[in-house]
PDB file of C-alpha atoms in Angstrom:
ATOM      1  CA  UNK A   1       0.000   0.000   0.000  1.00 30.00           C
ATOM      2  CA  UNK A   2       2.274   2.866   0.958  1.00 33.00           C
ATOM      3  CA  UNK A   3       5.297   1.185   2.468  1.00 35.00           C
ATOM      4  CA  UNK A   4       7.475   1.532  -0.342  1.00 35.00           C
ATOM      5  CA  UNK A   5       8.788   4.963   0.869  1.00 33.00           C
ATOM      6  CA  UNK A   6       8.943   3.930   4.521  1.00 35.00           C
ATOM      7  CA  UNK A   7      12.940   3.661   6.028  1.00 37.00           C
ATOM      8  CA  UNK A   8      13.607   0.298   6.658  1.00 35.00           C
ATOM      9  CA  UNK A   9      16.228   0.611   9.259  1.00 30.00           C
ATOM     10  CA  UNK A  10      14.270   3.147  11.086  1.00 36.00           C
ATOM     11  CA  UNK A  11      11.776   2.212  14.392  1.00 41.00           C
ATOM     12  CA  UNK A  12       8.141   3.279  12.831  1.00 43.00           C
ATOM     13  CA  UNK A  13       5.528   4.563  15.736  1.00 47.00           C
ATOM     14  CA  UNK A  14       1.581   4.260  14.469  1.00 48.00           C
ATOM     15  CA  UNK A  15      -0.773   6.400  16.477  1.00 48.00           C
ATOM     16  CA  UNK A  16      -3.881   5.544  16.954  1.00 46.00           C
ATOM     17  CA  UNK A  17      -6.992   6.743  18.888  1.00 45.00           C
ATOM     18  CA  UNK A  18      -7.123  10.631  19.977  1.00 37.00           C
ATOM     19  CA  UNK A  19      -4.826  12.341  22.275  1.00 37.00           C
ATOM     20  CA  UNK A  20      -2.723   9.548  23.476  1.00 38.00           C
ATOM     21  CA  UNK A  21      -0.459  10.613  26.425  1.00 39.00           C
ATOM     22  CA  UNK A  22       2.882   9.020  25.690  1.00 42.00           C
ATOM     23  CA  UNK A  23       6.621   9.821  25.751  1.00 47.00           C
ATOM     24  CA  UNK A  24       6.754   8.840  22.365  1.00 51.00           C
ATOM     25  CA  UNK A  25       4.346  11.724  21.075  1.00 50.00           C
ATOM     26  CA  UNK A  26       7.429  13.845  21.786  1.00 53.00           C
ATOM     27  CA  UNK A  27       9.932  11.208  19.703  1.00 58.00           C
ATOM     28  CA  UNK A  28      11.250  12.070  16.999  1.00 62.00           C
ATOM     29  CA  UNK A  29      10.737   8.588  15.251  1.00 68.00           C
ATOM     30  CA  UNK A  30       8.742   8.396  11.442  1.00 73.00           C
ATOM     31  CA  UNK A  31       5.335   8.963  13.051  1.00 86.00           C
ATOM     32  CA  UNK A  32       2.218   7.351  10.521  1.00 90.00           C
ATOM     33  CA  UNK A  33      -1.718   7.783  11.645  1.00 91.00           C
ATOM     34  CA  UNK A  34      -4.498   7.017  10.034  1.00 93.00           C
ATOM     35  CA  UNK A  35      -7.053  10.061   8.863  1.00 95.00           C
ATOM     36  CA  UNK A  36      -9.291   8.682  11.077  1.00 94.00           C
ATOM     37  CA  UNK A  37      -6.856   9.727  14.100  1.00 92.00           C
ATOM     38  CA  UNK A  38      -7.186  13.438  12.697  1.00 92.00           C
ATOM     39  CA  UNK A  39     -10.745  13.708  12.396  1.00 93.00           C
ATOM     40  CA  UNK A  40     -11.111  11.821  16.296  1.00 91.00           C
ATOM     41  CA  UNK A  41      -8.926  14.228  17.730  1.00 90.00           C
ATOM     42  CA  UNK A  42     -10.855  17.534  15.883  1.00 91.00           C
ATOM     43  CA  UNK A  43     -14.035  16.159  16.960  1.00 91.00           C
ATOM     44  CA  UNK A  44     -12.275  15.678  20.593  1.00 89.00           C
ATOM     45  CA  UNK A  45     -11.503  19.039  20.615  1.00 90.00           C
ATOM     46  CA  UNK A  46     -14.893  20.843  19.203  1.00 90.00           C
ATOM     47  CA  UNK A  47     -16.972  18.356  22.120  1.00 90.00           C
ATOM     48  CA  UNK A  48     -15.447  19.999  25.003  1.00 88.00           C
ATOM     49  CA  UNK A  49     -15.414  23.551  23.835  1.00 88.00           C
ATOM     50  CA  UNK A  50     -19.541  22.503  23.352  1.00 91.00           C
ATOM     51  CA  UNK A  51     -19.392  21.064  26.694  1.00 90.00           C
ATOM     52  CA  UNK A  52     -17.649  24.072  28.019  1.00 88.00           C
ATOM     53  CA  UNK A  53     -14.278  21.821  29.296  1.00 84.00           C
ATOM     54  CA  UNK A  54     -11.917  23.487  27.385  1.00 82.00           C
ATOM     55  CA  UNK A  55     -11.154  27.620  27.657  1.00 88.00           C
ATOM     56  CA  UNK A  56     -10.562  29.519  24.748  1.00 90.00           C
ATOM     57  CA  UNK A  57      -7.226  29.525  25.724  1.00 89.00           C
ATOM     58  CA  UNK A  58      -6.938  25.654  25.987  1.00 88.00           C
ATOM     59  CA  UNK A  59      -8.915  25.181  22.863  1.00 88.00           C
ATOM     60  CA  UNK A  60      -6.156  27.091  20.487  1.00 90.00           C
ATOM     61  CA  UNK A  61      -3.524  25.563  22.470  1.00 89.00           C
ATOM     62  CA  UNK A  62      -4.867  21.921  21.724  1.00 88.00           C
ATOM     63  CA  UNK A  63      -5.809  22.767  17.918  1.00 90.00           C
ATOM     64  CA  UNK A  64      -2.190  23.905  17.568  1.00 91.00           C
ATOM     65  CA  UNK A  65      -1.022  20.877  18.821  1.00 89.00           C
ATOM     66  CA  UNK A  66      -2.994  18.585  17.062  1.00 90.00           C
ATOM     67  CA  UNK A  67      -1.764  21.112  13.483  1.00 92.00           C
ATOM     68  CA  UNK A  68       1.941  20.383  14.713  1.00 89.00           C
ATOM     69  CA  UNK A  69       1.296  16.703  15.295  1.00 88.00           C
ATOM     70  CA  UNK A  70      -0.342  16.044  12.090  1.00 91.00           C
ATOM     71  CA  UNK A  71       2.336  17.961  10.179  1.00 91.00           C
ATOM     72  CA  UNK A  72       4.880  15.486  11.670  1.00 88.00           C
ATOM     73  CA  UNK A  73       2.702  12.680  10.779  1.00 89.00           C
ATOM     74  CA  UNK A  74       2.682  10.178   7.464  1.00 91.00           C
ATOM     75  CA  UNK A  75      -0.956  10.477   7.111  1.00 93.00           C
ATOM     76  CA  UNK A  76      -2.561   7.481   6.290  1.00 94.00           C
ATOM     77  CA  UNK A  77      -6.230   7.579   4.310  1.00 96.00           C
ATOM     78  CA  UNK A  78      -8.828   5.503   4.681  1.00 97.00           C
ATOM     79  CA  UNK A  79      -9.270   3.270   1.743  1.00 97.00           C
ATOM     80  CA  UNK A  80     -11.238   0.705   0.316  1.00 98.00           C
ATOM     81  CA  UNK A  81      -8.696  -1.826   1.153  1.00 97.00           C
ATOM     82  CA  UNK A  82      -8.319  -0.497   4.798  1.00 97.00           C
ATOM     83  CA  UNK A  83     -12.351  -0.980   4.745  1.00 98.00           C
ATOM     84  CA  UNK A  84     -12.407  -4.061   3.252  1.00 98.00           C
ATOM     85  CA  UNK A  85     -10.267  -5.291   5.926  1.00 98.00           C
ATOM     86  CA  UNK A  86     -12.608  -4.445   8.731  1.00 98.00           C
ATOM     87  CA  UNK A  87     -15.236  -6.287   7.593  1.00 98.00           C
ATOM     88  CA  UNK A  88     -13.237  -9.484   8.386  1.00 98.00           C
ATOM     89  CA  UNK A  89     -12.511 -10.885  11.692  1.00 98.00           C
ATOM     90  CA  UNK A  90      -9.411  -9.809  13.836  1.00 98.00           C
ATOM     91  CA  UNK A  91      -7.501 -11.816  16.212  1.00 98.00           C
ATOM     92  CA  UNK A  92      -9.680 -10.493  19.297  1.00 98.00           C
ATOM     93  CA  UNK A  93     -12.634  -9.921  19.635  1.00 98.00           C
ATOM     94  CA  UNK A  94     -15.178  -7.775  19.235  1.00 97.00           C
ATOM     95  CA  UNK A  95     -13.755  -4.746  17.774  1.00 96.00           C
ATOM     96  CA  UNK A  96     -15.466  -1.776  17.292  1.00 96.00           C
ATOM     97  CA  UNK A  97     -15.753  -0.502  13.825  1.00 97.00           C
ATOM     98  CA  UNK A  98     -13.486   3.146  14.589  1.00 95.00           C
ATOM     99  CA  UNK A  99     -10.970   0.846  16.039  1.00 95.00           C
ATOM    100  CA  UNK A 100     -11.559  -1.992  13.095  1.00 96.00           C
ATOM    101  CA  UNK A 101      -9.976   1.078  11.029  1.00 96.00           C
ATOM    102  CA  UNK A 102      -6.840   1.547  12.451  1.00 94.00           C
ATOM    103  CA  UNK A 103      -6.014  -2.053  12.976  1.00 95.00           C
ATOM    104  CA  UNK A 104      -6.688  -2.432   9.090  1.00 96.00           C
ATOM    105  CA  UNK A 105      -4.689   0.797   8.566  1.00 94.00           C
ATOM    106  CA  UNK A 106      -1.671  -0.830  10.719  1.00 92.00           C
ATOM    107  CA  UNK A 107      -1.846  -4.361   8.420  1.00 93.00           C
ATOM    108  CA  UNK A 108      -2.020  -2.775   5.327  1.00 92.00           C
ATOM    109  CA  UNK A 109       1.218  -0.897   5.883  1.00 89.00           C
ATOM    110  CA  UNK A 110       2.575  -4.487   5.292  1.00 81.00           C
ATOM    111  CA  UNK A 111       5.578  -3.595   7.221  1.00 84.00           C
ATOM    112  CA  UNK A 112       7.781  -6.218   9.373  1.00 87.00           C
ATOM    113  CA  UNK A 113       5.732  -5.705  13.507  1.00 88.00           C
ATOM    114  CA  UNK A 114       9.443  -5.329  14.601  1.00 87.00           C
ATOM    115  CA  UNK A 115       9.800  -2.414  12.869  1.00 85.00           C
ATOM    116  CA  UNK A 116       6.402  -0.558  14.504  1.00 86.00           C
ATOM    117  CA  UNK A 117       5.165   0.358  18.114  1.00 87.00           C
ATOM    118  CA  UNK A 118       1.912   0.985  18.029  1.00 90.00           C
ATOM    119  CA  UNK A 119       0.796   3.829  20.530  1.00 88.00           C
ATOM    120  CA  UNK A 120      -2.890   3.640  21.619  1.00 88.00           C
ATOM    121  CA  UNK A 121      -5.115   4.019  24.636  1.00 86.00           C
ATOM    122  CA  UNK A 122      -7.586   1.790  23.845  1.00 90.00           C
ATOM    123  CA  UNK A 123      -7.646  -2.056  25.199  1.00 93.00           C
ATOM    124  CA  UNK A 124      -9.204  -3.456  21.681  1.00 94.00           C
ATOM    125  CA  UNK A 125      -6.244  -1.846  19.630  1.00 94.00           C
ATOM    126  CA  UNK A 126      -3.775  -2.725  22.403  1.00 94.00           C
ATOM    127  CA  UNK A 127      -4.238  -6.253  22.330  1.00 96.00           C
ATOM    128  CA  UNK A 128      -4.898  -6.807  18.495  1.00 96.00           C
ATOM    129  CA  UNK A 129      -1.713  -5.139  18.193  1.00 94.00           C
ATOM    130  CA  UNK A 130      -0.011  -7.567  20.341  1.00 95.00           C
ATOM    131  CA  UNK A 131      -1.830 -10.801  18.866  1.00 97.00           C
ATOM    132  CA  UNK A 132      -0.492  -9.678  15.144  1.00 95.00           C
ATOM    133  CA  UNK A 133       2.878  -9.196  16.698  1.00 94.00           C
ATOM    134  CA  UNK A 134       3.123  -5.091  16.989  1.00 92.00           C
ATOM    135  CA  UNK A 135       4.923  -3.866  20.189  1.00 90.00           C
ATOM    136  CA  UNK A 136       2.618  -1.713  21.652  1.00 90.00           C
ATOM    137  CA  UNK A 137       2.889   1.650  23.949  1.00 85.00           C
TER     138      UNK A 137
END
C-alpha cells in the first residue's frame, strides 16, 4: 500500500486513537496515523469547547497541537482496502468498527511488527496489536 517509501532501518511509531499521552508523542521517530486519528482528535476538541471543558485559551492551544502533530505525521487515508479489511474478523474480539480502522490501517502498511510500536489508549487496539505481533505503547 504505501510502504514503499517507509525507512527500513528506522523504528516506525503508528498512532492511533485521539490524544494519546505518551513519551513517544514527543519522539522524533517516522510517526504514521491514520485520517481517522485526525478527524477523532478535531471532533475531541470541538466536544469539550460545546461542553464548556476546554477555555478559549486551551482550545487554540490543543488545535495547535494537534496542526503540529499532524504535520509530523505520514498520514494514512482511509481506503477501500483499509475498509475491506474491517469487515473481516481480527484476532480479538469484538472490535469496534473506529478501532476496526486503524487495525486495518496498521496491516495494510505491510511492514515487518518489529519495525512498529503501536501507541494507543484503547484495550481493543492494544491487544490486536499484540496478537499480530506489533509492540505496543
Amino acid at each position: 500500500m504505501c510502504a514503499r517509501w517507509l525507512p527500513r532501518l528506522c523504528r516506525l511509531r503508528v498512532r492511533s486513537s485521539a490524544f494519546v499521552t505518551s513519551s513517544s508523542l514527543r519522539a522524533r521517530a517516522r510517526q504514521i496515523t491514520s485520517a481517522l486519528t485526525l478527524a477523532e482528535a478535531a471532533r475531541a476538541i470541538v466536544r469539550a469547547r460545546v461542553g464548556e471543558r476546554l477555555t478559549p485559551d486551551v482550545e487554540r492551544a490543543a488545535v495547535r497541537a494537534l496542526w503540529r502533530f499532524e504535520r509530523r505525521c505520514y498520514v494514512v487515508a482511509v481506503t477501500d482496502d483499509v475498509l475491506a479489511r474491517v469487515r473481516r474478523p481480527f484476532p480479538v474480539e469484538p472490535v469496534r468498527t473506529l478501532d476496526a480502522v486503524h487495525i486495518a490501517t496498521v496491516e495494510l502498511l505491510a511492514e515487518p511488527p518489529q519495525l512498529m510500536s503501536i501507541v494507543t489508549r484503547d484495550h481493543r487496539v492494544r491487544e490486536n496489536a499484540k496478537a499480530l505481533g506489533y509492540s505496543v505503547e
